[in-house]
Coordinates of C-alpha atoms and ligand atoms in Angstrom, one line a residue:
M27 CA 0.1 0.1 0.2
S28 CA 1.2 3.5 -0.7
S29 CA 2.6 5.3 2.3
I30 CA 1.8 8.6 0.8
P31 CA -1.1 10.3 2.6
R32 CA -4.5 10.8 1.0
Y33 CA -6.1 14.4 1.6
R34 CA -9.5 16.1 1.4
I35 CA -8.9 19.1 -0.5
A36 CA -11.1 21.9 -1.4
I37 CA -10.5 23.9 -4.4
V38 CA -12.2 27.3 -5.3
G39 CA -12.4 28.1 -9.2
F40 CA -12.8 25.9 -12.2
G41 CA -10.3 27.8 -14.3
S42 CA -7.1 26.5 -15.7
A43 CA -5.5 26.5 -12.4
G44 CA -8.1 24.7 -10.1
A45 CA -9.3 22.4 -12.7
S46 CA -6.0 21.1 -13.7
A47 CA -4.9 20.7 -9.9
G48 CA -8.1 18.9 -9.1
I49 CA -7.6 16.6 -12.2
M50 CA -4.0 15.7 -11.0
L51 CA -4.8 15.4 -7.2
A52 CA -8.0 13.2 -7.6
A53 CA -5.9 11.1 -10.2
R54 CA -3.5 10.4 -7.3
G55 CA -6.2 9.3 -5.0
H56 CA -7.0 12.4 -3.0
E57 CA -10.5 13.3 -2.3
V58 CA -11.2 16.6 -4.4
H59 CA -14.1 19.0 -4.1
L60 CA -14.1 22.0 -6.4
F61 CA -16.2 24.7 -5.8
E62 CA -17.2 27.2 -9.1
R63 CA -19.8 30.0 -8.8
A64 CA -20.8 29.7 -12.5
P65 CA -23.8 27.4 -12.5
Q66 CA -22.5 25.4 -15.2
N67 CA -19.2 24.9 -17.4
E68 CA -20.2 27.1 -20.4
P69 CA -18.4 26.7 -23.6
V70 CA -17.6 30.5 -23.9
G71 CA -14.6 32.7 -23.3
A72 CA -11.7 34.4 -25.3
G73 CA -9.1 32.8 -27.4
F74 CA -5.6 31.9 -26.2
L75 CA -2.2 30.7 -27.3
L76 CA -1.1 27.5 -25.3
Q77 CA 2.6 27.2 -25.2
P78 CA 5.1 24.3 -25.0
S79 CA 5.5 24.8 -21.3
G80 CA 1.7 24.4 -20.8
M81 CA 1.5 21.6 -23.2
K82 CA 4.1 19.6 -21.4
V83 CA 2.1 19.5 -18.1
L84 CA -1.1 18.7 -20.3
R85 CA 1.0 15.8 -21.8
D86 CA 2.1 14.4 -18.4
M87 CA -1.7 14.5 -17.2
G88 CA -2.6 12.5 -20.5
I89 CA -4.8 15.3 -22.2
L90 CA -2.7 16.7 -24.7
D91 CA -3.3 14.1 -27.6
E92 CA -7.1 15.1 -27.1
L93 CA -7.0 18.8 -27.4
L94 CA -4.4 19.3 -30.0
P95 CA -6.7 18.3 -32.9
E96 CA -9.1 21.1 -31.6
T97 CA -6.3 23.5 -31.8
A98 CA -4.8 25.7 -34.4
Q99 CA -1.0 24.8 -34.6
V100 CA 0.8 27.9 -34.2
E101 CA 4.4 28.3 -35.7
K102 CA 5.2 31.8 -35.3
L103 CA 4.3 35.4 -34.0
F104 CA 4.7 38.1 -36.4
C105 CA 4.1 41.7 -35.4
R106 CA 4.7 44.8 -37.6
N107 CA 4.0 48.2 -37.3
T108 CA 2.0 50.4 -39.6
R109 CA 5.3 51.4 -41.7
D110 CA 5.6 48.1 -42.4
Q111 CA 8.6 47.7 -40.2
V112 CA 9.0 44.1 -38.5
M113 CA 8.9 44.2 -35.0
L114 CA 8.9 40.7 -34.0
D115 CA 9.5 37.4 -36.3
L116 CA 9.7 34.5 -33.9
H117 CA 9.5 31.1 -35.1
Y118 CA 9.2 28.6 -32.4
N119 CA 11.3 26.0 -34.5
D120 CA 14.2 28.3 -34.3
L121 CA 14.4 27.1 -30.6
A122 CA 13.8 23.4 -31.4
Q123 CA 12.0 21.6 -34.0
S124 CA 9.6 20.0 -31.8
L125 CA 8.1 23.5 -30.4
F126 CA 4.8 25.0 -31.5
G127 CA 2.0 27.1 -30.0
A128 CA -1.6 25.5 -29.8
G129 CA -4.3 28.4 -30.4
T130 CA -7.7 27.5 -28.6
H131 CA -10.5 28.8 -26.6
R132 CA -11.2 28.8 -23.0
G133 CA -14.5 27.0 -23.7
T134 CA -13.0 24.2 -25.6
F135 CA -10.3 23.9 -23.0
L136 CA -12.4 23.7 -19.8
T137 CA -14.7 21.3 -21.5
L138 CA -11.8 19.0 -21.9
L139 CA -10.7 19.7 -18.4
E140 CA -14.3 19.2 -17.0
K141 CA -14.5 15.7 -18.8
H142 CA -11.2 14.7 -17.2
A143 CA -12.3 16.3 -13.8
I144 CA -15.4 13.8 -13.7
T145 CA -13.5 10.7 -15.1
S146 CA -10.7 11.3 -12.2
G147 CA -13.1 11.7 -9.5
V148 CA -13.2 15.3 -8.7
H149 CA -16.7 16.2 -6.9
L150 CA -17.6 19.1 -8.8
H151 CA -19.8 21.7 -7.3
W152 CA -21.0 24.0 -9.8
G153 CA -23.0 27.1 -8.7
H154 CA -21.5 27.3 -5.3
P155 CA -20.0 30.8 -4.7
I156 CA -17.3 30.9 -1.8
A157 CA -17.5 34.0 0.1
S158 CA -15.0 33.1 2.8
F159 CA -12.8 30.5 4.5
T160 CA -11.5 29.8 8.1
Q161 CA -8.5 27.8 9.0
S162 CA -6.9 26.2 11.9
P163 CA -3.5 24.4 12.4
Q164 CA -5.5 21.1 11.4
K165 CA -8.5 21.9 9.1
V166 CA -9.9 24.3 6.6
A167 CA -13.5 25.2 6.1
L168 CA -15.3 27.3 3.7
T169 CA -18.6 29.0 3.6
E170 CA -20.8 29.9 0.6
E171 CA -22.4 33.2 0.0
N172 CA -25.8 31.8 1.3
G173 CA -24.2 30.8 4.4
T174 CA -23.6 27.1 3.7
T175 CA -20.2 25.6 5.3
H176 CA -18.1 22.7 3.9
K177 CA -15.6 21.6 6.8
D178 CA -12.9 19.3 7.4
F179 CA -10.5 19.9 4.5
D180 CA -6.9 19.4 4.8
L181 CA -6.0 21.8 2.3
L182 CA -7.6 24.8 0.3
L183 CA -6.4 25.7 -3.3
I184 CA -7.6 29.3 -4.2
G185 CA -8.1 29.6 -8.0
D186 CA -10.4 32.3 -8.2
G187 CA -8.9 34.3 -10.7
A188 CA -7.3 37.9 -11.0
R189 CA -10.1 39.6 -9.1
S190 CA -9.9 36.8 -6.1
E191 CA -11.9 37.8 -3.2
L192 CA -10.4 35.0 -1.4
R193 CA -6.8 35.8 -1.3
K194 CA -7.4 38.9 0.9
Q195 CA -8.5 36.6 3.6
T196 CA -5.0 35.1 3.9
S197 CA -2.2 36.9 5.6
I198 CA 0.1 37.0 2.5
P199 CA 1.2 40.8 1.4
I200 CA -0.8 41.6 -1.9
K201 CA -0.3 44.3 -4.5
C202 CA -3.0 44.5 -7.1
K203 CA -3.4 46.8 -9.6
Q204 CA -5.5 47.1 -12.6
Y205 CA -3.8 48.1 -16.0
P206 CA -5.3 51.2 -17.4
W207 CA -5.4 49.4 -20.9
G208 CA -7.6 46.0 -21.8
A209 CA -8.6 44.5 -25.0
L210 CA -11.8 43.8 -26.9
W211 CA -12.1 40.3 -28.4
F212 CA -14.2 38.4 -31.0
I213 CA -13.9 35.1 -32.4
G214 CA -14.9 34.6 -36.1
Q215 CA -14.2 32.3 -39.2
R216 CA -10.8 32.7 -40.6
T217 CA -10.6 34.7 -43.5
E218 CA -8.2 34.6 -46.6
G219 CA -5.0 36.8 -45.6
F220 CA -4.5 35.2 -42.2
A221 CA -2.2 32.0 -42.2
N222 CA -3.5 29.4 -39.8
D223 CA -0.1 28.9 -38.2
T224 CA 0.5 32.7 -37.3
L225 CA 0.1 35.0 -34.4
W226 CA -0.4 38.1 -36.4
Q227 CA 0.0 41.4 -34.8
A228 CA 0.3 45.0 -35.8
V229 CA 1.1 48.3 -33.9
E230 CA 1.2 51.8 -34.1
S231 CA 3.2 54.0 -31.3
T232 CA 1.9 52.5 -28.1
N233 CA -2.0 53.4 -28.6
L234 CA -2.9 51.0 -31.4
L235 CA -2.3 47.2 -31.3
N236 CA -4.4 44.5 -32.8
G237 CA -3.8 40.8 -33.1
F238 CA -5.2 37.8 -34.8
L239 CA -4.7 34.4 -33.3
P240 CA -6.0 31.2 -35.2
T241 CA -7.9 29.4 -32.7
G242 CA -9.3 26.1 -34.0
T243 CA -8.7 23.8 -36.7
R244 CA -11.8 21.9 -36.9
D245 CA -13.9 25.0 -37.3
D246 CA -11.0 27.1 -38.8
L247 CA -11.6 29.9 -36.2
L248 CA -9.4 33.7 -35.7
S249 CA -9.7 35.5 -32.7
L250 CA -9.4 39.1 -33.0
F251 CA -7.9 41.2 -30.0
W252 CA -8.2 45.2 -30.1
S253 CA -6.2 47.1 -27.5
I254 CA -8.2 49.8 -25.6
R255 CA -8.0 52.1 -22.7
M256 CA -10.5 51.0 -20.1
D257 CA -12.0 54.5 -19.8
R258 CA -12.8 54.6 -23.5
V259 CA -14.7 51.4 -23.7
D260 CA -18.1 53.2 -22.8
K261 CA -17.5 55.8 -25.5
W262 CA -16.5 53.0 -28.0
F263 CA -19.6 51.1 -27.4
S264 CA -21.5 54.2 -28.7
S265 CA -19.3 55.3 -31.6
D266 CA -19.6 54.5 -35.1
L267 CA -18.6 50.8 -35.8
N268 CA -18.0 51.2 -39.4
Q269 CA -15.3 54.2 -38.4
W270 CA -13.8 51.5 -35.9
K271 CA -13.7 48.9 -38.8
E272 CA -11.8 51.2 -41.0
Q273 CA -9.2 51.8 -38.0
V274 CA -8.8 48.1 -37.9
C275 CA -8.2 47.8 -41.7
Y276 CA -5.7 50.6 -41.7
M277 CA -3.6 48.5 -39.2
A278 CA -4.5 45.4 -40.9
P279 CA -5.6 45.6 -44.6
Q280 CA -6.5 41.8 -45.1
A281 CA -9.0 42.0 -42.2
E282 CA -11.9 43.7 -44.4
D283 CA -13.7 40.3 -44.9
Y284 CA -13.1 38.9 -41.7
L285 CA -15.0 42.2 -40.0
K286 CA -18.1 41.4 -42.2
Q287 CA -18.8 39.0 -39.3
I288 CA -19.1 41.7 -36.9
H289 CA -22.5 43.3 -36.9
D290 CA -22.9 45.2 -33.8
H291 CA -20.8 46.5 -30.9
H292 CA -21.8 43.5 -28.6
D293 CA -20.5 40.9 -30.7
L294 CA -17.1 42.1 -29.1
K295 CA -16.3 41.2 -25.3
V296 CA -14.4 43.3 -23.2
A297 CA -11.2 41.8 -21.0
S298 CA -9.4 43.8 -18.5
Y299 CA -5.9 43.1 -17.1
Y300 CA -4.6 43.1 -13.7
D301 CA -1.0 42.9 -12.3
V302 CA -1.0 40.7 -8.9
V303 CA 2.4 40.4 -6.9
M304 CA 2.8 38.3 -3.9
P305 CA 6.0 37.3 -2.2
Y306 CA 4.7 33.8 -1.8
W307 CA 1.5 31.8 -2.2
H308 CA 1.0 29.7 0.9
D309 CA -0.6 30.6 4.2
G310 CA -1.0 27.6 6.5
R311 CA -3.1 25.2 4.9
T312 CA -4.1 27.4 2.0
V313 CA -2.3 28.1 -1.3
I314 CA -3.2 30.4 -4.2
L315 CA -2.7 29.3 -7.9
G316 CA -3.0 30.9 -11.4
D317 CA -4.4 34.4 -11.8
A318 CA -5.4 34.6 -8.0
A319 CA -1.6 34.5 -7.4
H320 CA 0.1 36.2 -10.2
A321 CA -2.3 38.0 -12.8
L322 CA -0.4 39.7 -15.3
S323 CA -1.2 41.3 -18.9
P324 CA -1.6 38.9 -21.7
Q325 CA 1.1 40.7 -23.4
L326 CA 3.5 37.6 -23.6
G327 CA 0.5 35.0 -23.5
Q328 CA 1.3 33.3 -20.5
G329 CA -1.4 33.3 -18.0
V330 CA -2.8 29.6 -18.7
N331 CA 0.7 28.2 -19.0
L332 CA 1.6 29.5 -15.7
A333 CA -1.4 28.3 -14.0
L334 CA -1.0 24.8 -15.5
L335 CA 2.7 24.5 -14.2
D336 CA 1.6 26.1 -10.6
A337 CA -0.9 23.2 -10.6
A338 CA 1.8 20.7 -11.6
T339 CA 4.5 21.8 -9.2
L340 CA 2.2 21.9 -6.5
V341 CA 0.9 18.4 -6.9
E342 CA 4.5 17.2 -7.1
S343 CA 5.2 19.2 -4.0
I344 CA 2.5 17.2 -2.0
E345 CA 3.7 13.9 -3.4
Q346 CA 7.0 14.6 -2.2
H347 CA 6.6 16.3 1.2
P348 CA 4.8 16.3 4.2
L349 CA 1.7 18.8 4.0
N350 CA 3.4 21.3 6.2
E351 CA 6.5 21.4 4.0
A352 CA 4.9 21.1 0.7
L353 CA 3.2 24.5 0.4
P354 CA 6.6 26.4 1.3
A355 CA 8.3 24.1 -1.1
Y356 CA 5.7 25.0 -3.8
S357 CA 6.4 28.4 -3.4
R358 CA 10.2 28.0 -3.5
T359 CA 10.1 26.0 -6.5
R360 CA 7.7 28.4 -8.7
K361 CA 9.6 31.5 -7.6
A362 CA 12.0 32.0 -10.2
H363 CA 9.7 31.1 -13.1
L364 CA 7.1 33.2 -12.0
A365 CA 9.4 36.3 -11.3
F366 CA 10.9 36.0 -14.8
Y367 CA 7.4 36.3 -16.6
Q368 CA 6.0 38.9 -14.2
R369 CA 9.1 41.1 -14.8
A370 CA 9.3 40.5 -18.5
T371 CA 5.4 41.3 -18.8
R372 CA 5.4 44.2 -16.7
W373 CA 8.8 45.7 -18.7
T374 CA 7.1 44.7 -22.3
T375 CA 3.4 45.8 -21.8
P376 CA 4.1 49.6 -22.1
F377 CA 6.1 49.3 -25.1
F378 CA 2.6 48.1 -26.9
Q379 CA 0.1 49.4 -24.7
S380 CA 0.5 53.0 -22.9
D381 CA 0.3 56.5 -23.2
M382 CA 4.1 56.6 -23.1
K383 CA 4.6 57.4 -27.0
A384 CA 8.3 57.5 -26.4
L385 CA 8.4 53.8 -25.7
G386 CA 6.8 53.4 -29.0
L387 CA 9.6 55.1 -31.1
I388 CA 12.2 53.1 -28.8
R389 CA 10.4 49.9 -29.6
D390 CA 10.3 50.8 -33.4
L391 CA 14.2 51.3 -33.2
A392 CA 15.4 48.6 -30.6
F393 CA 12.8 45.5 -31.5
P394 CA 13.9 45.3 -35.4
L395 CA 17.4 45.1 -34.4
A396 CA 16.7 42.7 -31.6
N397 CA 15.0 40.5 -33.8
S398 CA 18.0 40.3 -36.2
I399 CA 20.4 39.2 -33.5
P400 CA 20.2 35.2 -33.4
Y401 CA 21.1 34.8 -29.8
V402 CA 18.3 37.5 -28.6
R403 CA 15.9 36.6 -31.1
N404 CA 16.3 32.8 -29.6
Q405 CA 15.8 34.3 -26.0
M406 CA 12.5 36.0 -27.3
V407 CA 11.5 32.7 -28.7
A408 CA 12.2 30.7 -25.4
T409 CA 10.3 33.7 -23.8
M410 CA 7.2 33.3 -25.7
A411 CA 7.4 29.2 -25.4
G412 CA 7.1 29.9 -21.7
L413 CA 10.5 28.0 -20.9
K414 CA 12.6 30.6 -19.5
T415 CA 13.1 30.6 -15.5
G416 CA 15.5 33.7 -15.6
I417 CA 17.7 36.2 -17.9
F418 CA 20.0 33.4 -18.5
S419 CA 18.3 30.3 -17.8
M420 CA 15.6 28.2 -19.2
M421 CA 13.9 24.8 -19.1
S422 CA 15.2 22.1 -21.6
T423 CA 13.7 21.8 -24.7
E424 CA 14.9 18.2 -24.6
S425 CA 12.3 17.2 -22.2
P426 CA 10.6 13.8 -23.4
S427 CA 7.3 15.4 -22.4
L428 CA 7.5 18.3 -24.6
P429 CA 5.0 18.1 -27.5
V430 CA 6.0 16.4 -30.7
R431 CA 4.5 18.1 -33.7
K432 CA 1.0 17.8 -34.5
N433 CA 1.5 16.5 -37.8
Q434 CA 3.4 13.9 -35.9
Y435 CA 0.5 12.8 -34.4
L436 CA -1.4 12.6 -37.6
L437 CA 1.4 10.5 -39.0
D438 CA 1.2 8.2 -35.9
D439 CA -2.5 8.0 -36.5
S440 CA -2.4 7.2 -40.1
A441 CA 0.4 4.3 -39.2
S442 CA -1.9 3.0 -36.7
A443 CA -5.0 3.0 -38.9
S444 CA -3.4 1.1 -41.8
Ligands
FAD513 C1 -7.8 39.0 -23.6 C2 -7.1 37.7 -22.9 C3 -6.3 37.2 -23.8 C4 -5.4 36.3 -23.0 N1 -4.4 35.2 -23.8 C5 -3.9 34.1 -23.1 C6 -2.8 33.6 -24.0 O1 -2.6 33.7 -25.3 N2 -2.2 32.7 -23.4 C7 -2.4 32.4 -21.9 O2 -1.9 31.0 -21.4 N3 -2.9 33.1 -21.3 C8 -3.9 34.2 -21.7 N4 -4.8 35.0 -20.8 C9 -4.8 34.9 -19.6 C10 -5.5 33.6 -19.1 O3 -6.8 33.8 -19.7 C11 -5.4 33.5 -17.5 O4 -4.1 33.6 -17.2 C12 -6.0 32.4 -17.3 O5 -7.5 31.9 -17.7 C13 -6.3 32.2 -15.4 O6 -6.6 31.0 -15.2 P1 -7.0 30.8 -13.7 O7 -7.7 29.3 -13.3 O8 -6.0 31.4 -12.6 O9 -8.3 32.1 -13.4 P2 -9.8 32.2 -14.1 O10 -9.4 31.3 -15.6 O11 -10.0 33.3 -14.1 O12 -10.8 31.0 -13.3 C14 -11.2 31.4 -11.9 C15 -12.5 30.9 -11.7 O13 -12.9 30.9 -10.4 C16 -14.3 31.4 -10.3 N5 -14.4 32.0 -9.1 C17 -14.3 33.3 -8.9 N6 -14.5 33.6 -7.6 C18 -15.2 32.4 -7.2 C19 -15.7 32.3 -5.9 N7 -15.8 33.4 -5.1 N8 -16.2 31.0 -5.6 C20 -16.4 30.0 -6.6 N9 -15.8 30.3 -8.0 C21 -15.3 31.7 -8.2 C22 -14.5 32.0 -11.9 O14 -15.8 31.8 -12.0 C23 -13.7 31.3 -12.8 O15 -14.3 30.1 -13.3 C24 -5.3 35.9 -21.7 C25 -6.2 36.7 -20.9 C26 -7.2 37.6 -21.5 C27 -8.1 38.5 -20.9

């Protein structure tokens, strides 16, 4: 019989962090109860780019092969300014042939995680908003907004997202600020002019930025992101939609057909960004994961990937240490990787989304130069791939569980079918 203790664990939040941690913990025999305020899992949400770092976790969980056929295989990030200067032209395979990104949606991803949560035995409690928790040295208890309590947990995982209310109830110091800039997003059919393997972006100064991310092979979808100052969102909703479309076409002339799918301002959704900093992420029998612990702007496209790595690291710490040592070990292990991405994101974001026009000029001079130096470009690819752990360090690209290319899967499939 295994000598590893089995715990009764509560998780708050069915996002990438909470759901993936729940699946891994239940698969290891722990009794996992996941509380989510949404009444059910809705197949909705913005497109995002899964990076090799996050795919590694999904492969170890045995989920990646099922997800990849639903995703768009993204080979590169291309970004230019409106004077046609190339800012970034980053190819995953410059770093290693096996690497690529996978464009997908929150809905597709969480539907798959829900399926695996059920089969691995996670007790899913939809429509249960948690208002507070209390902990003693022995146990944790949760209270719902309607006053219902859930007691006798050995451990609480807080994964309730960037605007977490629960993290404020720990003793961990927190800095949380909302970025002045956010984004409008839309998901439509991919149209001619947008390659299905490229995250394509255009910038002008620091106040105009748009991006187009392929986000699904089966339906051939493409997600649009349009940078906007949060205090201008209301005005945008009452502005002339055709004028906005003209602005998008000025940035991305190939978008004309794609934009025909947008009929009303409300076809677009608004996303706000937060910057959350905590010196560590554990407090007694409680640990904080994902955006609740370290939200950042999606400039480097890392949030889901960081959440998956949080979950995998926590599960490993629980396997390797007694509980009182596992949570500090978790914070120690995640420190370098998270610190790198938080700093890199904070440093990069104002060059693309801010009111500091001078940074746009510096970017237009410095980024093409950086992109032309092979060493620097490789470091930028490693950063995009989610693999950096410090300025001069990164995870190995040789890991056996880094993804192989999707066409490799297709070859394998056809080989086994014949
Ligand atoms: C426009 C945009 C583009 C992005 N692009 C990328 C990208 O390309 N790549 C990438 O990796 N990341 C990207 N991100 C970031 C990514 O979406 C987040 O980092 C990630 O979803 C965080 O996951 P999470 O599980 O920590 O939190 P969330 O996904 O926010 O999940 C938190 C869950 O907790 C629930 N909850 C909240 N409070 C309670 C409560 N009191 N009780 C019960 N349940 C509660 C919520 O309903 C929610 O389901 C992007 C984000 C945005 C906004």
